[in-house]
Coordinates of C-alpha atoms in Angstrom, one line a residue:
N1 CA 88.1 -41.3 20.4
N2 CA 90.7 -40.2 23.0
I3 CA 88.1 -37.8 24.5
V4 CA 85.5 -40.9 24.8
S5 CA 88.0 -43.1 26.0
S6 CA 89.2 -40.7 28.7
I7 CA 85.8 -40.1 29.7
G8 CA 85.0 -43.8 29.9
S9 CA 88.0 -44.9 31.6
S10 CA 87.9 -42.1 34.1
S11 CA 91.1 -42.0 35.6
G12 CA 91.7 -39.5 38.1
I13 CA 93.0 -36.9 40.6
V14 CA 93.0 -37.0 44.4
V15 CA 91.8 -33.6 45.8
G16 CA 94.1 -32.5 48.9
S17 CA 92.4 -31.6 52.0
L18 CA 92.0 -28.0 53.1
A19 CA 93.0 -27.1 56.6
V20 CA 90.7 -24.3 57.9
S21 CA 90.4 -23.4 61.8
S22 CA 87.0 -23.3 62.9
D23 CA 87.9 -22.0 66.5
G24 CA 89.1 -18.6 65.7
G25 CA 92.7 -18.8 67.4
G26 CA 91.6 -16.5 70.5
G27 CA 91.8 -12.9 71.2
G28 CA 90.4 -10.0 69.7
G29 CA 89.6 -10.3 66.1
G30 CA 90.5 -13.9 65.9
E31 CA 86.8 -14.7 65.1
R32 CA 86.7 -13.0 62.1
T33 CA 89.3 -14.8 59.7
P34 CA 87.7 -18.4 60.2
L35 CA 84.1 -16.9 59.5
L36 CA 85.7 -15.1 56.2
V37 CA 87.0 -18.5 55.2
E38 CA 83.8 -20.2 55.7
R39 CA 82.3 -17.5 53.6
F40 CA 84.5 -18.4 50.7
L41 CA 84.0 -21.9 50.9
G42 CA 80.4 -21.4 51.2
S43 CA 80.4 -19.5 47.7
L44 CA 81.7 -22.8 46.4
S45 CA 78.5 -24.7 47.5
I46 CA 75.1 -24.3 45.7
G47 CA 72.6 -23.6 48.0
S48 CA 74.7 -23.5 51.3
H49 CA 73.7 -21.4 54.3
W50 CA 76.6 -20.7 56.2
Q51 CA 75.4 -18.5 58.8
S52 CA 74.7 -20.8 61.5
S53 CA 72.8 -19.9 64.7
S54 CA 76.0 -19.8 66.7
H55 CA 77.3 -17.2 64.5
A56 CA 74.3 -15.0 65.0
S57 CA 74.0 -15.5 68.5
T58 CA 77.5 -14.3 69.1
G59 CA 77.4 -11.2 67.0
D60 CA 79.9 -12.5 64.4
E61 CA 77.5 -11.5 61.5
A62 CA 77.3 -8.0 63.0
S63 CA 81.0 -7.6 63.2
L64 CA 81.4 -8.2 59.5
G65 CA 78.5 -5.6 58.9
H66 CA 75.8 -8.2 58.2
E67 CA 72.6 -8.6 59.8
P68 CA 71.9 -12.0 61.6
S69 CA 70.3 -14.0 59.1
S70 CA 66.5 -15.3 60.1
S71 CA 65.6 -17.2 57.0
V72 CA 65.7 -21.2 56.8
S73 CA 68.8 -23.0 57.0
C74 CA 69.8 -25.9 54.8
C75 CA 70.7 -27.7 57.9
D76 CA 67.7 -27.0 59.9
P77 CA 67.1 -30.8 61.1
R78 CA 63.6 -32.4 60.9
D79 CA 63.2 -32.6 64.7
D80 CA 60.0 -32.2 66.8
E81 CA 61.6 -29.5 68.8
L82 CA 61.5 -27.2 65.7
D83 CA 58.7 -24.8 65.0
A84 CA 56.3 -26.6 62.8
S85 CA 55.8 -23.4 60.8
K86 CA 59.4 -22.9 60.0
M87 CA 59.7 -26.4 58.9
K88 CA 56.9 -25.9 56.3
R89 CA 59.3 -23.5 54.7
K90 CA 62.0 -23.8 52.2
P91 CA 65.4 -22.0 51.5
E92 CA 64.6 -18.9 49.2
H93 CA 66.9 -20.6 46.5
A94 CA 65.2 -24.1 46.6
P95 CA 63.7 -25.1 43.2
P96 CA 59.9 -25.9 43.0
A97 CA 59.4 -29.5 44.7
E98 CA 57.0 -31.1 42.1
A99 CA 58.6 -33.8 40.3
T100 CA 57.4 -37.5 40.6
W101 CA 59.9 -40.2 40.8
Q102 CA 59.4 -41.3 37.4
Q103 CA 60.4 -38.0 36.0
I104 CA 63.4 -37.9 38.0
A105 CA 64.3 -41.7 36.8
V106 CA 64.1 -40.3 33.2
V107 CA 66.5 -37.2 33.9
I108 CA 68.9 -39.7 35.8
I109 CA 68.8 -42.0 32.7
A110 CA 69.8 -39.0 30.3
E111 CA 72.5 -37.9 32.2
V112 CA 74.0 -40.9 33.5
V113 CA 73.6 -43.2 30.6
G114 CA 76.1 -40.9 28.4
V115 CA 79.0 -41.6 26.3
G116 CA 80.3 -44.1 29.1
V117 CA 78.0 -46.9 27.7
L118 CA 79.8 -46.4 24.2
S119 CA 83.2 -46.9 25.8
L120 CA 82.3 -50.1 27.9
P121 CA 83.3 -52.7 25.5
V122 CA 86.8 -51.4 25.8
A123 CA 86.7 -52.1 29.5
V124 CA 85.3 -55.5 29.2
A125 CA 88.4 -56.3 26.7
K126 CA 90.7 -55.1 29.2
V127 CA 89.6 -57.8 31.8
G128 CA 87.9 -60.7 29.8
W129 CA 84.5 -62.4 30.0
F130 CA 84.7 -63.0 33.7
G131 CA 85.9 -59.7 34.9
G132 CA 83.6 -57.9 32.6
V133 CA 80.5 -59.8 33.5
T134 CA 81.3 -59.4 37.3
L135 CA 81.7 -55.6 36.8
L136 CA 78.7 -55.2 34.9
L137 CA 76.5 -57.2 37.6
L138 CA 78.4 -55.6 40.9
M139 CA 79.2 -52.1 40.2
F140 CA 75.2 -51.0 39.9
P141 CA 74.2 -52.7 43.2
L142 CA 77.3 -50.8 44.6
N143 CA 76.5 -47.4 43.0
V144 CA 72.9 -47.8 44.1
Y145 CA 73.9 -48.5 47.8
T146 CA 76.2 -45.4 48.1
A147 CA 73.2 -43.4 46.7
L148 CA 70.8 -44.6 49.1
L149 CA 73.5 -43.6 51.8
L150 CA 73.2 -40.1 50.5
W151 CA 69.1 -40.3 50.7
R152 CA 69.5 -42.0 54.1
A153 CA 71.7 -39.2 55.3
R154 CA 69.5 -36.4 53.9
R155 CA 66.3 -37.4 55.7
P156 CA 67.1 -35.4 58.9
F157 CA 68.0 -32.4 57.0
P158 CA 65.1 -32.1 54.4
N159 CA 66.4 -28.7 53.3
A160 CA 69.7 -29.8 52.0
I161 CA 69.7 -29.0 48.3
S162 CA 73.2 -30.3 47.3
M163 CA 75.9 -33.0 48.1
M164 CA 77.9 -29.8 49.5
D165 CA 74.9 -28.7 51.9
L166 CA 74.7 -32.3 53.3
S167 CA 78.4 -32.4 53.8
Q168 CA 78.0 -29.1 55.7
C169 CA 75.2 -30.5 57.8
T170 CA 77.1 -33.9 58.8
V171 CA 80.8 -33.5 58.6
G172 CA 81.5 -29.9 58.4
R173 CA 82.4 -26.7 56.4
T174 CA 85.7 -27.6 55.6
F175 CA 84.7 -31.1 54.1
S176 CA 81.9 -29.2 52.3
G177 CA 84.5 -27.1 50.6
I178 CA 86.6 -30.0 49.6
V179 CA 83.6 -31.7 48.3
A180 CA 82.5 -28.3 46.5
V181 CA 86.0 -28.3 44.9
S182 CA 85.9 -32.0 43.6
V183 CA 82.4 -31.4 42.2
F184 CA 83.0 -28.4 40.4
A185 CA 86.3 -29.8 38.7
K186 CA 84.2 -33.3 37.7
V187 CA 81.4 -30.8 36.1
S188 CA 83.5 -28.4 34.7
T189 CA 85.8 -31.0 32.7
G190 CA 82.7 -33.1 32.2
L191 CA 81.1 -30.2 30.3
G192 CA 84.0 -29.6 28.1
A193 CA 84.1 -33.2 27.3
Y194 CA 80.7 -33.4 26.2
L195 CA 80.7 -30.2 24.2
L196 CA 83.9 -31.7 22.2
T197 CA 82.1 -34.9 21.9
A198 CA 79.1 -33.1 20.5
A199 CA 81.3 -31.6 18.0
H200 CA 82.9 -34.9 16.7
A201 CA 79.3 -36.0 16.4
L202 CA 78.2 -33.1 14.5
A203 CA 81.2 -33.5 12.3
G204 CA 80.5 -37.1 11.8
T205 CA 77.1 -36.2 10.5
F206 CA 78.5 -33.6 8.1
Y207 CA 81.9 -35.6 7.5
D208 CA 81.9 -34.6 3.9
V209 CA 82.2 -30.9 5.0
D210 CA 85.9 -29.7 5.7
A211 CA 85.9 -27.7 9.0
C212 CA 88.0 -27.5 12.4
L213 CA 86.4 -29.4 15.4
S214 CA 86.7 -26.1 17.1
T215 CA 84.4 -24.5 14.3
W216 CA 81.8 -27.4 14.8
G217 CA 82.1 -26.9 18.8
L218 CA 81.0 -23.2 18.4
A219 CA 78.1 -24.5 16.3
V220 CA 77.1 -26.6 19.3
V221 CA 77.3 -23.6 21.5
V222 CA 75.0 -21.8 19.4
I223 CA 72.5 -24.8 19.1
L224 CA 72.6 -25.1 22.7
M225 CA 71.7 -21.9 23.8
A226 CA 67.9 -22.2 23.2
P227 CA 67.2 -25.5 25.5
M228 CA 70.0 -24.2 28.0
Q229 CA 67.2 -21.5 28.9
L230 CA 65.2 -24.2 30.6
R231 CA 65.7 -23.8 34.6
T232 CA 64.8 -27.1 36.3
F233 CA 65.5 -30.6 35.9
T234 CA 61.7 -31.5 35.8
S235 CA 61.1 -29.0 32.6
T236 CA 63.7 -31.3 30.5
T237 CA 61.6 -34.5 31.2
T238 CA 60.3 -34.9 27.5
L239 CA 63.7 -34.0 25.9
C240 CA 65.1 -36.8 28.3
I241 CA 62.5 -39.4 27.0
W242 CA 63.6 -38.4 23.4
N243 CA 67.1 -38.7 24.5
A244 CA 66.8 -42.1 25.6
F245 CA 65.0 -43.1 22.4
A246 CA 67.6 -41.7 20.2
L247 CA 70.6 -43.3 22.2
L248 CA 68.8 -46.7 22.2
V249 CA 68.6 -46.1 17.9
A250 CA 72.2 -45.3 17.7
I251 CA 73.3 -48.0 19.6
G252 CA 71.1 -50.4 17.7
I253 CA 72.5 -49.3 14.4
A254 CA 76.0 -50.1 15.8
I255 CA 75.4 -53.4 17.2
V256 CA 73.8 -54.7 14.1
Y257 CA 76.9 -53.4 11.8
I258 CA 79.2 -55.1 14.7
S259 CA 77.2 -58.3 14.5
T260 CA 77.0 -58.6 11.1
T261 CA 79.9 -57.1 9.4
T262 CA 82.9 -57.4 12.2
P263 CA 85.5 -59.9 10.8
T264 CA 86.0 -62.9 12.8
P265 CA 89.3 -61.7 15.2
T266 CA 92.5 -63.7 15.4
P267 CA 93.3 -65.7 18.0
E268 CA 95.6 -63.0 19.8
M269 CA 92.9 -60.6 19.4
A270 CA 89.8 -63.1 20.1
P271 CA 87.7 -62.8 23.4
V272 CA 88.9 -64.4 26.4
M273 CA 87.4 -65.8 29.7
F274 CA 90.1 -64.4 31.8
A275 CA 92.4 -61.5 30.2
K276 CA 96.3 -62.2 30.7
G277 CA 98.7 -59.7 32.0
V278 CA 96.1 -57.7 33.9
D279 CA 97.8 -55.6 36.5
A280 CA 96.5 -53.3 39.2
P281 CA 96.4 -50.0 37.3
T282 CA 94.5 -51.9 34.3
F283 CA 92.0 -53.5 36.7
F284 CA 91.1 -50.3 38.4
G285 CA 91.1 -48.4 34.8
A286 CA 88.1 -50.9 33.9
V287 CA 86.5 -50.4 37.4
S288 CA 86.6 -46.9 37.1
T289 CA 84.8 -46.9 33.5
F290 CA 82.0 -48.9 35.1
V291 CA 81.8 -46.3 38.2
Y292 CA 81.2 -43.5 35.8
A293 CA 78.9 -45.4 33.7
Y294 CA 76.4 -46.1 36.5
G295 CA 77.1 -42.9 38.8
G296 CA 75.5 -39.6 39.0
H297 CA 75.7 -38.9 42.7
Y298 CA 77.0 -35.5 42.4
M299 CA 73.4 -34.3 41.4
Y300 CA 71.3 -36.6 43.5
L301 CA 70.6 -34.2 46.2
E302 CA 69.4 -31.6 43.6
L303 CA 67.0 -34.1 42.0
M304 CA 65.6 -35.0 45.5
S305 CA 65.2 -31.2 46.3
E306 CA 62.9 -31.3 43.1
M307 CA 60.8 -34.3 44.1
A308 CA 57.3 -33.7 45.7
E309 CA 57.9 -36.7 47.7
P310 CA 61.6 -37.5 48.2
E311 CA 61.1 -40.5 50.4
H312 CA 60.4 -42.1 46.9
F313 CA 63.9 -41.6 45.6
P314 CA 65.0 -45.2 45.8
R315 CA 62.3 -46.1 43.3
V316 CA 64.1 -44.3 40.6
F317 CA 66.4 -47.7 40.5
W318 CA 63.4 -49.7 39.7
I319 CA 63.6 -48.1 36.3
N320 CA 67.2 -47.4 36.0
G321 CA 68.4 -50.6 37.2
P322 CA 66.8 -52.9 34.3
F323 CA 67.5 -50.1 32.0
Q324 CA 71.2 -49.5 32.6
V325 CA 72.1 -53.3 33.3
G326 CA 70.3 -54.5 30.3
L327 CA 71.7 -51.9 27.9
Y328 CA 75.2 -51.9 29.3
S329 CA 75.3 -55.7 28.9
L330 CA 74.0 -55.7 25.5
V331 CA 76.6 -53.0 24.2
A332 CA 79.6 -54.3 26.1
L333 CA 79.2 -58.1 25.6
T334 CA 78.1 -58.0 22.0
A335 CA 80.6 -55.6 20.9
Y336 CA 83.5 -57.7 22.8
G337 CA 82.0 -61.0 21.7
H338 CA 82.4 -60.3 18.1
A339 CA 85.5 -57.9 17.9
G340 CA 87.3 -58.9 20.9
K341 CA 90.5 -56.9 21.8
G342 CA 89.6 -54.9 18.4
V343 CA 86.7 -53.3 19.4
P344 CA 86.5 -49.7 18.7
A345 CA 87.0 -47.2 21.4
F346 CA 83.5 -45.6 20.3
V347 CA 80.8 -48.3 19.0
I348 CA 79.8 -45.9 16.7
D349 CA 83.0 -46.0 14.6
A350 CA 82.1 -49.6 13.8
I351 CA 79.5 -48.0 11.4
P352 CA 80.9 -47.6 7.9
L353 CA 80.4 -44.2 6.4
G354 CA 77.1 -43.5 4.5
A355 CA 73.5 -42.7 5.6
S356 CA 73.6 -45.1 8.7
Y357 CA 76.8 -43.4 9.9
R358 CA 75.3 -39.8 9.6
I359 CA 72.0 -41.1 11.0
A360 CA 73.7 -42.6 14.2
Q361 CA 76.1 -39.5 14.7
L362 CA 73.1 -37.3 14.7
L363 CA 71.3 -39.3 17.1
V364 CA 74.4 -39.3 19.4
F365 CA 74.7 -35.6 19.0
F366 CA 71.2 -35.1 20.2
H367 CA 71.8 -37.5 22.9
I368 CA 75.0 -35.6 24.0
C369 CA 73.5 -32.2 23.9
V370 CA 70.6 -33.5 26.2
S371 CA 73.6 -34.7 28.4
F372 CA 75.4 -31.2 28.2
L373 CA 71.9 -29.7 29.2
I374 CA 71.6 -31.2 32.2
Q375 CA 75.2 -30.8 33.6
G376 CA 75.2 -27.1 32.4
M377 CA 71.8 -26.5 34.3
F378 CA 73.5 -27.9 37.4
M379 CA 76.6 -25.7 37.0
S380 CA 74.4 -22.5 35.9
R381 CA 72.2 -22.9 38.9
W382 CA 75.3 -23.3 41.0
I383 CA 76.5 -20.1 39.9
H384 CA 73.3 -18.3 39.9
V385 CA 72.7 -19.3 43.5
T386 CA 76.1 -17.4 44.2
V387 CA 75.5 -14.4 42.7
S388 CA 71.8 -13.7 42.8
K389 CA 70.2 -16.4 45.4
S390 CA 66.9 -14.1 45.5
R391 CA 66.0 -14.5 41.9
V392 CA 67.2 -18.1 41.2
N393 CA 63.7 -19.1 41.2
D394 CA 62.2 -15.9 39.5
R395 CA 60.4 -16.8 36.3
T396 CA 58.8 -13.5 35.6
S397 CA 61.3 -10.6 35.8
W398 CA 63.6 -9.6 32.8
R399 CA 66.5 -9.3 35.1
A400 CA 66.1 -12.8 36.4
S401 CA 66.0 -14.2 32.9
L402 CA 69.0 -12.0 31.6
E403 CA 71.1 -13.2 34.7
W404 CA 70.3 -16.9 33.4
F405 CA 71.1 -16.3 29.7
C406 CA 74.4 -14.5 30.8
I407 CA 75.3 -17.4 33.1
T408 CA 74.3 -20.5 30.6
F409 CA 76.0 -18.6 27.8
T410 CA 79.2 -18.1 29.8
V411 CA 79.2 -21.7 31.0
T412 CA 78.7 -23.0 27.4
L413 CA 81.2 -20.7 25.9
V414 CA 83.8 -21.5 28.5
S415 CA 83.4 -25.1 28.1
W416 CA 84.1 -24.4 24.1
V417 CA 87.0 -22.6 25.2
L418 CA 88.6 -25.2 27.5
A419 CA 87.8 -28.2 25.3
T420 CA 89.4 -26.7 22.1
S421 CA 92.4 -24.7 23.2
I422 CA 94.0 -26.7 26.0
P423 CA 96.5 -29.1 24.7
F424 CA 95.9 -32.7 26.2
F425 CA 92.4 -31.9 27.3
D426 CA 91.6 -35.6 27.1
L427 CA 94.4 -36.1 29.9
I428 CA 93.0 -33.4 32.1
I429 CA 89.7 -35.6 31.9
Q430 CA 91.6 -38.5 33.1
F431 CA 92.9 -36.8 36.0
C432 CA 89.3 -35.3 36.9
G433 CA 87.5 -38.3 35.7
A434 CA 88.4 -40.3 38.9
L435 CA 86.8 -37.9 41.0
Y436 CA 83.8 -39.8 40.1
A437 CA 85.3 -42.5 42.7
L438 CA 85.4 -39.7 45.3
I439 CA 82.0 -38.6 44.3
T440 CA 80.4 -41.8 44.0
L441 CA 81.9 -43.9 46.4
V442 CA 84.1 -42.0 49.0
W443 CA 82.1 -38.9 49.7
P444 CA 78.6 -40.7 50.5
G445 CA 80.3 -42.8 52.7
L446 CA 81.8 -40.1 54.9
I447 CA 78.7 -38.4 55.0
W448 CA 76.8 -41.0 56.2
L449 CA 79.5 -42.1 58.7
F450 CA 79.2 -38.6 60.3
S451 CA 75.3 -38.6 60.3
A452 CA 73.1 -39.5 63.2
E453 CA 71.8 -42.6 61.6
T454 CA 75.4 -44.4 62.1
R455 CA 75.0 -44.5 65.7
R456 CA 71.9 -46.8 65.1
R457 CA 73.7 -48.9 63.0
R458 CA 77.0 -49.7 64.2
G459 CA 77.3 -53.1 62.3
E460 CA 77.0 -51.4 58.9
R461 CA 80.2 -48.8 59.4
A462 CA 82.8 -51.5 58.6
L463 CA 81.0 -52.1 55.1
V464 CA 80.9 -48.4 54.3
A465 CA 84.5 -47.7 55.2
L466 CA 85.3 -50.7 53.0
V467 CA 83.4 -49.0 50.1
C468 CA 85.4 -45.8 50.8
A469 CA 88.9 -47.5 50.8
F470 CA 87.9 -49.3 47.5
G471 CA 87.1 -45.9 46.2
V472 CA 90.4 -44.3 47.2
L473 CA 92.2 -47.1 45.7
V474 CA 90.5 -46.4 42.2
C475 CA 91.5 -42.8 42.5
C476 CA 95.2 -43.9 43.4
F477 CA 95.6 -46.0 40.6
G478 CA 93.6 -43.6 38.3
V479 CA 96.4 -41.0 39.2
Y480 CA 99.0 -43.5 38.3
D481 CA 97.4 -44.3 34.8
A482 CA 96.8 -40.6 34.0
L483 CA 100.4 -40.0 34.8
V484 CA 102.0 -42.8 32.6
S485 CA 99.4 -41.3 29.5
V486 CA 101.0 -37.9 30.3
S487 CA 104.5 -39.0 30.0
A488 CA 103.9 -41.0 26.7
R489 CA 101.9 -38.0 25.4
R490 CA 105.0 -35.8 26.0
H491 CA 107.1 -37.9 23.7
D492 CA 104.5 -38.1 20.8
P493 CA 105.5 -35.9 18.2
D494 CA 102.0 -36.1 16.6
A495 CA 100.5 -35.3 19.8
G496 CA 100.0 -31.5 18.8
N497 CA 98.7 -28.7 20.6
G498 CA 95.5 -27.1 21.8
G499 CA 95.6 -24.2 19.3
E500 CA 95.7 -26.2 16.1
C501 CA 92.9 -27.1 13.6
R502 CA 92.0 -30.5 14.7
K503 CA 89.6 -32.3 12.3
L504 CA 87.4 -35.4 12.7
M505 CA 89.4 -38.7 12.0
L506 CA 87.7 -41.0 10.0
L507 CA 88.2 -44.8 10.3
S508 CA 87.1 -45.7 6.9
P509 CA 86.9 -43.9 3.5
P510 CA 83.7 -42.2 2.4
P511 CA 81.8 -44.0 -0.1
P512 CA 82.2 -42.7 -3.8
P513 CA 79.6 -40.4 -5.1
A514 CA 76.5 -41.6 -6.9
T515 CA 76.7 -41.7 -10.7

């Protein structure tokens, strides 16, 4: 429950700026150090093509022992002056562009509608009916707006494959490195959180088996290795459809039990229109929960690069909008309306132990595994592009398949190690979780403000700047909330450590065996 609450609250960390000189500082070999730094930052960015035409023309590539690159750059603009034959080519590591917007919508639902939806009732309980309904209705269009900022900024750069690429093309190399660090931190901790949540769900399915969560987590690693061999988001479409169905059934079971078996809350715990004593950290903590539940911006550019017609990307929200807003409203408002402030941190815990509990936990396990698959594919492809760009799209050679297996196995195993051995891992998630405010609200705004389109839309600059400032506020208060949690946990004698045998905590005793 701590892990799920931490994912849902998405409190966070503020990434410091990186100061990298780009002018070389003059004299002799002064040009070489900045280029080396740029290459290091480039290694953090999936698909980034750091050899600009200026480097090739000045001979900097040759000074480092490399031939000037003649391949297509991710930052080649869509321009009439560009050679038409070059614009028909793609970077060698670009994924096959064959997905429809409907397939992309299904993939986004599978990744975005994750465990965040299961912890939304707690966020509503923090701010009451008015605040909860307001956030439910406003945070979706805000997330869509910032997603469309990315889409609009990418249009002049159709070969930009990732948010890091687009940052490089619009703002610069240093900012692209900062974006890469924030995305890497978010995905790394997210994978650990998903794996641990899947271990909890598997343990809940077999709650009568006495085993440590680390053991269940290792079983999850083994189960995940087969689906992790899929190489593109498009290839997961069928799994994503079943994933949405599994989530709906699990939530349906929980909602039925909450509606029919939850006792009437006391006056102190009853739902209220306006929650009392809501301070800034509490409010922004609730906001960050909704930001997390609606946002998937870190992977939107990768999804656009797999679309046959990227200009249709805005249509995905025709499906995602009704699905997300409708499902989130059903879960959050129904649970809060029946349980008030006593709503469980994880709505599946409202189901009493028995067959229904096993089925719901098994469905949640399947749902979390698919969500892990999508994020794990994102991370694995990132690594594969860095270490072996020429074979990242190779589906025939044994070497490419072996590389992909080794990368996916390492990513999954490291996620298990992080999730089961680091003490206070849920608090690490709290720090890195607010990176979603940066990735979802701040980075898209900054990328658009530095794009060519902003010159033609001067009146929109103030609105985008306001969205960026709002995202920074969410991050700052998220850091404060996480620090308070760390301080409280340090003095908790029952906190334990990452190396102990942690087991599933059951909220109700198991049913007696049948006679």
